[in-house]
JSON list of C-alpha atoms and ligand atoms in Angstrom, two decimals:
[
{"chain": "G", "resi": 971, "resn": "UNK", "atom": "CA", "xyz": [0.14, -0.14, 0.21]},
{"chain": "G", "resi": 972, "resn": "UNK", "atom": "CA", "xyz": [1.78, 3.52, -1.14]},
{"chain": "G", "resi": 973, "resn": "UNK", "atom": "CA", "xyz": [0.58, 6.53, 0.38]},
{"chain": "G", "resi": 974, "resn": "UNK", "atom": "CA", "xyz": [-0.38, 8.79, -2.21]},
{"chain": "G", "resi": 975, "resn": "UNK", "atom": "CA", "xyz": [2.25, 11.91, -3.47]},
{"chain": "G", "resi": 976, "resn": "UNK", "atom": "CA", "xyz": [1.33, 15.57, -2.46]},
{"chain": "G", "resi": 977, "resn": "UNK", "atom": "CA", "xyz": [3.33, 17.46, -5.21]},
{"chain": "G", "resi": 978, "resn": "UNK", "atom": "CA", "xyz": [2.21, 20.75, -3.20]},
{"chain": "G", "resi": 979, "resn": "UNK", "atom": "CA", "xyz": [3.99, 19.40, 0.48]},
{"chain": "G", "resi": 980, "resn": "UNK", "atom": "CA", "xyz": [6.14, 22.15, 1.98]},
{"chain": "G", "resi": 981, "resn": "UNK", "atom": "CA", "xyz": [9.14, 19.98, 0.84]},
{"chain": "G", "resi": 982, "resn": "UNK", "atom": "CA", "xyz": [8.15, 19.63, -2.72]},
{"chain": "G", "resi": 983, "resn": "UNK", "atom": "CA", "xyz": [7.68, 23.68, -2.42]},
{"chain": "G", "resi": 984, "resn": "UNK", "atom": "CA", "xyz": [11.51, 23.99, -1.09]},
{"chain": "G", "resi": 985, "resn": "UNK", "atom": "CA", "xyz": [12.83, 21.37, -3.49]},
{"chain": "G", "resi": 986, "resn": "UNK", "atom": "CA", "xyz": [10.80, 23.74, -6.56]},
{"chain": "G", "resi": 987, "resn": "UNK", "atom": "CA", "xyz": [12.43, 26.82, -4.82]},
{"chain": "G", "resi": 988, "resn": "UNK", "atom": "CA", "xyz": [8.88, 27.99, -4.23]},
{"chain": "G", "resi": 989, "resn": "UNK", "atom": "CA", "xyz": [9.57, 28.36, -0.46]},
{"chain": "G", "resi": 990, "resn": "UNK", "atom": "CA", "xyz": [12.77, 29.62, 1.58]},
{"chain": "G", "resi": 991, "resn": "UNK", "atom": "CA", "xyz": [15.04, 27.72, 3.45]},
{"chain": "G", "resi": 992, "resn": "UNK", "atom": "CA", "xyz": [18.94, 27.46, 4.69]},
{"chain": "G", "resi": 993, "resn": "UNK", "atom": "CA", "xyz": [20.31, 25.21, 2.39]},
{"chain": "G", "resi": 994, "resn": "UNK", "atom": "CA", "xyz": [23.47, 23.16, 3.61]},
{"chain": "G", "resi": 995, "resn": "UNK", "atom": "CA", "xyz": [24.19, 21.40, 0.97]},
{"chain": "G", "resi": 996, "resn": "UNK", "atom": "CA", "xyz": [22.94, 19.68, -2.68]},
{"chain": "G", "resi": 997, "resn": "UNK", "atom": "CA", "xyz": [23.73, 16.99, -4.87]},
{"chain": "G", "resi": 998, "resn": "UNK", "atom": "CA", "xyz": [22.34, 15.27, -7.97]},
{"chain": "G", "resi": 999, "resn": "UNK", "atom": "CA", "xyz": [19.37, 13.83, -5.95]},
{"chain": "G", "resi": 1000, "resn": "UNK", "atom": "CA", "xyz": [18.75, 14.94, -2.35]},
{"chain": "G", "resi": 1001, "resn": "UNK", "atom": "CA", "xyz": [18.93, 18.62, -0.67]},
{"chain": "G", "resi": 1002, "resn": "UNK", "atom": "CA", "xyz": [19.79, 19.51, 2.88]},
{"chain": "G", "resi": 1003, "resn": "UNK", "atom": "CA", "xyz": [18.67, 22.04, 5.32]},
{"chain": "G", "resi": 1004, "resn": "UNK", "atom": "CA", "xyz": [18.20, 23.27, 8.68]},
{"chain": "G", "resi": 1005, "resn": "UNK", "atom": "CA", "xyz": [15.05, 22.24, 10.53]},
{"chain": "G", "resi": 1006, "resn": "UNK", "atom": "CA", "xyz": [13.36, 25.37, 11.13]},
{"chain": "G", "resi": 1007, "resn": "UNK", "atom": "CA", "xyz": [12.25, 24.17, 14.36]},
{"chain": "G", "resi": 1008, "resn": "UNK", "atom": "CA", "xyz": [15.19, 22.30, 15.83]},
{"chain": "G", "resi": 1009, "resn": "UNK", "atom": "CA", "xyz": [14.90, 19.81, 18.17]},
{"chain": "G", "resi": 1010, "resn": "UNK", "atom": "CA", "xyz": [18.92, 20.71, 19.31]},
{"chain": "G", "resi": 1011, "resn": "UNK", "atom": "CA", "xyz": [21.23, 23.04, 17.77]},
{"chain": "G", "resi": 1012, "resn": "UNK", "atom": "CA", "xyz": [22.30, 21.65, 14.39]},
{"chain": "G", "resi": 1013, "resn": "UNK", "atom": "CA", "xyz": [19.16, 19.69, 13.42]},
{"chain": "G", "resi": 1014, "resn": "UNK", "atom": "CA", "xyz": [18.99, 19.34, 9.98]},
{"chain": "G", "resi": 1015, "resn": "UNK", "atom": "CA", "xyz": [17.16, 17.50, 7.09]},
{"chain": "G", "resi": 1016, "resn": "UNK", "atom": "CA", "xyz": [18.33, 15.55, 3.94]},
{"chain": "G", "resi": 1017, "resn": "UNK", "atom": "CA", "xyz": [15.56, 15.86, 1.43]},
{"chain": "G", "resi": 1018, "resn": "UNK", "atom": "CA", "xyz": [15.80, 13.23, -1.55]},
{"chain": "G", "resi": 1019, "resn": "UNK", "atom": "CA", "xyz": [14.90, 14.94, -4.77]},
{"chain": "G", "resi": 1020, "resn": "UNK", "atom": "CA", "xyz": [12.61, 11.70, -5.65]},
{"chain": "G", "resi": 1021, "resn": "UNK", "atom": "CA", "xyz": [9.04, 12.45, -5.37]},
{"chain": "G", "resi": 1022, "resn": "UNK", "atom": "CA", "xyz": [7.99, 9.82, -2.29]},
{"chain": "G", "resi": 1023, "resn": "UNK", "atom": "CA", "xyz": [5.86, 10.39, 0.18]},
{"chain": "G", "resi": 1024, "resn": "UNK", "atom": "CA", "xyz": [8.40, 7.90, 2.86]},
{"chain": "G", "resi": 1025, "resn": "UNK", "atom": "CA", "xyz": [11.33, 5.42, 2.82]},
{"chain": "G", "resi": 1026, "resn": "UNK", "atom": "CA", "xyz": [8.79, 2.85, 1.58]},
{"chain": "G", "resi": 1027, "resn": "UNK", "atom": "CA", "xyz": [8.06, 4.85, -1.80]},
{"chain": "G", "resi": 1028, "resn": "UNK", "atom": "CA", "xyz": [11.60, 5.58, -2.22]},
{"chain": "G", "resi": 1029, "resn": "UNK", "atom": "CA", "xyz": [13.56, 3.71, -5.12]},
{"chain": "G", "resi": 1030, "resn": "UNK", "atom": "CA", "xyz": [16.03, 1.68, -4.45]},
{"chain": "G", "resi": 1031, "resn": "UNK", "atom": "CA", "xyz": [18.90, 4.05, -5.79]},
{"chain": "G", "resi": 1032, "resn": "UNK", "atom": "CA", "xyz": [17.19, 6.90, -4.12]},
{"chain": "G", "resi": 1033, "resn": "UNK", "atom": "CA", "xyz": [17.97, 5.37, -0.76]},
{"chain": "G", "resi": 1034, "resn": "UNK", "atom": "CA", "xyz": [20.83, 4.89, -1.17]},
{"chain": "G", "resi": 1035, "resn": "UNK", "atom": "CA", "xyz": [21.55, 8.32, -2.34]},
{"chain": "G", "resi": 1036, "resn": "UNK", "atom": "CA", "xyz": [19.70, 9.39, 0.39]},
{"chain": "G", "resi": 1037, "resn": "UNK", "atom": "CA", "xyz": [21.72, 7.66, 2.66]},
{"chain": "G", "resi": 1038, "resn": "UNK", "atom": "CA", "xyz": [25.11, 8.38, 0.86]},
{"chain": "G", "resi": 1039, "resn": "UNK", "atom": "CA", "xyz": [23.90, 12.34, 1.16]},
{"chain": "G", "resi": 1040, "resn": "UNK", "atom": "CA", "xyz": [22.84, 11.83, 4.99]},
{"chain": "G", "resi": 1041, "resn": "UNK", "atom": "CA", "xyz": [26.48, 10.66, 6.23]},
{"chain": "G", "resi": 1042, "resn": "UNK", "atom": "CA", "xyz": [27.93, 13.79, 4.21]},
{"chain": "G", "resi": 1043, "resn": "UNK", "atom": "CA", "xyz": [25.91, 16.27, 5.46]},
{"chain": "G", "resi": 1044, "resn": "UNK", "atom": "CA", "xyz": [25.80, 14.41, 9.33]},
{"chain": "G", "resi": 1045, "resn": "UNK", "atom": "CA", "xyz": [29.60, 14.87, 9.08]},
{"chain": "G", "resi": 1046, "resn": "UNK", "atom": "CA", "xyz": [29.69, 17.91, 8.64]},
{"chain": "G", "resi": 1047, "resn": "UNK", "atom": "CA", "xyz": [27.12, 19.04, 11.15]},
{"chain": "G", "resi": 1048, "resn": "UNK", "atom": "CA", "xyz": [29.25, 17.12, 13.83]},
{"chain": "G", "resi": 1049, "resn": "UNK", "atom": "CA", "xyz": [32.67, 19.00, 12.47]},
{"chain": "G", "resi": 1050, "resn": "UNK", "atom": "CA", "xyz": [30.46, 21.93, 12.82]},
{"chain": "G", "resi": 1051, "resn": "UNK", "atom": "CA", "xyz": [28.67, 21.94, 16.03]},
{"chain": "G", "resi": 1052, "resn": "UNK", "atom": "CA", "xyz": [31.13, 18.78, 18.26]},
{"chain": "G", "resi": 1053, "resn": "UNK", "atom": "CA", "xyz": [27.70, 17.22, 19.66]},
{"chain": "G", "resi": 1054, "resn": "UNK", "atom": "CA", "xyz": [28.57, 14.39, 22.24]},
{"chain": "G", "resi": 1055, "resn": "UNK", "atom": "CA", "xyz": [26.48, 12.32, 19.71]},
{"chain": "G", "resi": 1056, "resn": "UNK", "atom": "CA", "xyz": [24.04, 12.34, 16.70]},
{"chain": "G", "resi": 1057, "resn": "UNK", "atom": "CA", "xyz": [20.50, 10.47, 16.12]},
{"chain": "G", "resi": 1058, "resn": "UNK", "atom": "CA", "xyz": [19.66, 10.05, 12.40]},
{"chain": "G", "resi": 1059, "resn": "UNK", "atom": "CA", "xyz": [15.89, 9.43, 12.38]},
{"chain": "G", "resi": 1060, "resn": "UNK", "atom": "CA", "xyz": [13.39, 9.25, 9.34]},
{"chain": "G", "resi": 1061, "resn": "UNK", "atom": "CA", "xyz": [9.49, 8.53, 10.31]},
{"chain": "G", "resi": 1062, "resn": "UNK", "atom": "CA", "xyz": [7.03, 6.88, 8.25]},
{"chain": "G", "resi": 1063, "resn": "UNK", "atom": "CA", "xyz": [3.39, 8.27, 8.70]},
{"chain": "G", "resi": 1064, "resn": "UNK", "atom": "CA", "xyz": [1.64, 10.09, 10.96]},
{"chain": "G", "resi": 1065, "resn": "UNK", "atom": "CA", "xyz": [1.36, 7.28, 13.63]},
{"chain": "G", "resi": 1066, "resn": "UNK", "atom": "CA", "xyz": [5.10, 7.24, 13.62]},
{"chain": "G", "resi": 1067, "resn": "UNK", "atom": "CA", "xyz": [5.40, 10.91, 13.76]},
{"chain": "G", "resi": 1068, "resn": "UNK", "atom": "CA", "xyz": [5.55, 11.75, 10.43]},
{"chain": "G", "resi": 1069, "resn": "UNK", "atom": "CA", "xyz": [4.51, 15.48, 10.15]},
{"chain": "G", "resi": 1070, "resn": "UNK", "atom": "CA", "xyz": [5.51, 16.42, 6.08]},
{"chain": "G", "resi": 1071, "resn": "UNK", "atom": "CA", "xyz": [4.54, 14.09, 3.96]},
{"chain": "G", "resi": 1072, "resn": "UNK", "atom": "CA", "xyz": [7.73, 13.86, 1.65]},
{"chain": "G", "resi": 1073, "resn": "UNK", "atom": "CA", "xyz": [10.50, 11.47, 2.34]},
{"chain": "G", "resi": 1074, "resn": "UNK", "atom": "CA", "xyz": [13.50, 13.24, 4.77]},
{"chain": "G", "resi": 1075, "resn": "UNK", "atom": "CA", "xyz": [16.13, 11.87, 7.33]},
{"chain": "G", "resi": 1076, "resn": "UNK", "atom": "CA", "xyz": [16.55, 13.94, 10.13]},
{"chain": "G", "resi": 1077, "resn": "UNK", "atom": "CA", "xyz": [20.11, 14.74, 11.47]},
{"chain": "G", "resi": 1078, "resn": "UNK", "atom": "CA", "xyz": [19.73, 16.03, 15.12]},
{"chain": "G", "resi": 1079, "resn": "UNK", "atom": "CA", "xyz": [22.90, 16.59, 17.02]},
{"chain": "G", "resi": 1080, "resn": "UNK", "atom": "CA", "xyz": [22.94, 15.20, 20.74]},
{"chain": "G", "resi": 1081, "resn": "UNK", "atom": "CA", "xyz": [24.64, 17.37, 23.56]},
{"chain": "G", "resi": 1082, "resn": "UNK", "atom": "CA", "xyz": [24.93, 15.28, 26.61]},
{"chain": "G", "resi": 1083, "resn": "UNK", "atom": "CA", "xyz": [24.11, 17.79, 29.27]},
{"chain": "G", "resi": 1084, "resn": "UNK", "atom": "CA", "xyz": [20.44, 19.28, 27.47]},
{"chain": "G", "resi": 1085, "resn": "UNK", "atom": "CA", "xyz": [17.19, 17.35, 26.81]},
{"chain": "G", "resi": 1086, "resn": "UNK", "atom": "CA", "xyz": [15.68, 17.50, 23.14]},
{"chain": "G", "resi": 1087, "resn": "UNK", "atom": "CA", "xyz": [13.37, 20.28, 22.30]},
{"chain": "G", "resi": 1088, "resn": "UNK", "atom": "CA", "xyz": [10.00, 19.22, 21.07]},
{"chain": "G", "resi": 1089, "resn": "UNK", "atom": "CA", "xyz": [9.56, 17.81, 17.22]},
{"chain": "G", "resi": 1090, "resn": "UNK", "atom": "CA", "xyz": [8.42, 20.22, 15.16]},
{"chain": "G", "resi": 1091, "resn": "UNK", "atom": "CA", "xyz": [7.53, 22.49, 17.84]},
{"chain": "G", "resi": 1092, "resn": "UNK", "atom": "CA", "xyz": [9.19, 25.37, 18.07]},
{"chain": "G", "resi": 1093, "resn": "UNK", "atom": "CA", "xyz": [10.63, 27.65, 15.21]},
{"chain": "G", "resi": 1094, "resn": "UNK", "atom": "CA", "xyz": [13.90, 28.61, 15.76]},
{"chain": "G", "resi": 1095, "resn": "UNK", "atom": "CA", "xyz": [14.77, 32.76, 15.55]},
{"chain": "G", "resi": 1096, "resn": "UNK", "atom": "CA", "xyz": [16.20, 33.08, 11.43]},
{"chain": "G", "resi": 1097, "resn": "UNK", "atom": "CA", "xyz": [18.98, 34.94, 12.18]},
{"chain": "G", "resi": 1098, "resn": "UNK", "atom": "CA", "xyz": [20.68, 32.07, 14.41]},
{"chain": "G", "resi": 1099, "resn": "UNK", "atom": "CA", "xyz": [19.27, 29.94, 11.71]},
{"chain": "G", "resi": 1100, "resn": "UNK", "atom": "CA", "xyz": [21.06, 31.34, 9.23]},
{"chain": "G", "resi": 1101, "resn": "UNK", "atom": "CA", "xyz": [24.29, 31.46, 11.12]},
{"chain": "G", "resi": 1102, "resn": "UNK", "atom": "CA", "xyz": [24.21, 27.55, 11.93]},
{"chain": "G", "resi": 1103, "resn": "UNK", "atom": "CA", "xyz": [24.04, 26.98, 8.28]},
{"chain": "G", "resi": 1104, "resn": "UNK", "atom": "CA", "xyz": [26.70, 28.68, 7.46]},
{"chain": "G", "resi": 1105, "resn": "UNK", "atom": "CA", "xyz": [28.69, 26.74, 10.16]},
{"chain": "G", "resi": 1106, "resn": "UNK", "atom": "CA", "xyz": [27.59, 23.18, 8.31]},
{"chain": "G", "resi": 1107, "resn": "UNK", "atom": "CA", "xyz": [28.64, 25.05, 4.90]},
{"chain": "G", "resi": 1108, "resn": "UNK", "atom": "CA", "xyz": [32.13, 25.88, 6.68]},
{"chain": "G", "resi": 1109, "resn": "UNK", "atom": "CA", "xyz": [32.51, 22.89, 8.06]},
{"chain": "G", "resi": 1110, "resn": "UNK", "atom": "CA", "xyz": [31.80, 21.00, 5.10]},
{"chain": "G", "resi": 1111, "resn": "UNK", "atom": "CA", "xyz": [34.12, 22.89, 3.19]},
{"chain": "G", "resi": 1112, "resn": "UNK", "atom": "CA", "xyz": [36.42, 22.22, 5.30]},
{"chain": "G", "resi": 1113, "resn": "UNK", "atom": "CA", "xyz": [35.95, 18.39, 5.22]},
{"chain": "G", "resi": 1114, "resn": "UNK", "atom": "CA", "xyz": [36.18, 18.68, 1.66]},
{"chain": "G", "resi": 1115, "resn": "UNK", "atom": "CA", "xyz": [39.16, 20.48, 1.03]},
{"chain": "T", "resi": 2067, "resn": "5GP", "atom": "P1", "xyz": [8.37, 14.61, 10.17]},
{"chain": "T", "resi": 2067, "resn": "5GP", "atom": "O1", "xyz": [7.95, 14.92, 11.60]},
{"chain": "T", "resi": 2067, "resn": "5GP", "atom": "O2", "xyz": [7.75, 14.53, 8.85]},
{"chain": "T", "resi": 2067, "resn": "5GP", "atom": "O3", "xyz": [9.67, 13.44, 10.38]},
{"chain": "T", "resi": 2067, "resn": "5GP", "atom": "O4", "xyz": [9.48, 16.04, 10.02]},
{"chain": "T", "resi": 2067, "resn": "5GP", "atom": "C1", "xyz": [9.50, 17.72, 9.41]},
{"chain": "T", "resi": 2067, "resn": "5GP", "atom": "C2", "xyz": [10.22, 18.27, 10.00]},
{"chain": "T", "resi": 2067, "resn": "5GP", "atom": "O5", "xyz": [10.26, 19.43, 9.24]},
{"chain": "T", "resi": 2067, "resn": "5GP", "atom": "C3", "xyz": [10.02, 18.75, 11.45]},
{"chain": "T", "resi": 2067, "resn": "5GP", "atom": "O6", "xyz": [11.35, 18.69, 12.07]},
{"chain": "T", "resi": 2067, "resn": "5GP", "atom": "C4", "xyz": [10.14, 20.51, 11.41]},
{"chain": "T", "resi": 2067, "resn": "5GP", "atom": "O7", "xyz": [10.54, 20.48, 12.04]},
{"chain": "T", "resi": 2067, "resn": "5GP", "atom": "C5", "xyz": [10.49, 20.57, 9.76]},
{"chain": "T", "resi": 2067, "resn": "5GP", "atom": "N1", "xyz": [9.75, 21.56, 9.22]},
{"chain": "T", "resi": 2067, "resn": "5GP", "atom": "C6", "xyz": [8.29, 21.76, 8.99]},
{"chain": "T", "resi": 2067, "resn": "5GP", "atom": "N2", "xyz": [8.33, 22.58, 7.82]},
{"chain": "T", "resi": 2067, "resn": "5GP", "atom": "C7", "xyz": [9.37, 23.15, 7.76]},
{"chain": "T", "resi": 2067, "resn": "5GP", "atom": "C8", "xyz": [9.66, 24.29, 7.10]},
{"chain": "T", "resi": 2067, "resn": "5GP", "atom": "O8", "xyz": [8.72, 24.84, 6.12]},
{"chain": "T", "resi": 2067, "resn": "5GP", "atom": "N3", "xyz": [11.00, 24.18, 6.58]},
{"chain": "T", "resi": 2067, "resn": "5GP", "atom": "C9", "xyz": [12.31, 23.83, 7.70]},
{"chain": "T", "resi": 2067, "resn": "5GP", "atom": "N4", "xyz": [13.44, 23.85, 7.35]},
{"chain": "T", "resi": 2067, "resn": "5GP", "atom": "N5", "xyz": [11.56, 22.78, 8.07]},
{"chain": "T", "resi": 2067, "resn": "5GP", "atom": "C10", "xyz": [10.28, 22.67, 8.40]}
]
């Protein structure tokens, strides 16, 4: 059973450039940007370009490309924020906590002395998000250089 894809979901609109984001990475198959309601500082999202609601709707090639991009971006987030750990998560279906119906991977830094903020709860200040994005972009450039 495959969920029907809504081409006007918020990530589809970001992918088409109709809505803004603080982009930190892009390749042929995926983009990554800062989560607007981060659960911790540095929370980023990797969004495959393929039109799929969830992991089950993603092609094998798309899944491989998405995890490759997730690894690259997670390295950048780790380098930028030096967290104590990093959670990678991906939700399928509302019952699992999915709120945006376009497949994506969360990269959530964990800091030993901080608990997570709520999922998709509180919007971050745009200037802070912009600075966080710049930190990841610089870290990715360092890692690639
Ligand atoms: P899900 O609940 O579907 O796994 O995750 C969706 C994520 O997207 C949430 O963490 C939420 O904070 C984030 N989000 C929702 N709307 C926007 C948006 O317009 N821009 C960005 N950058 N993130 C968003």
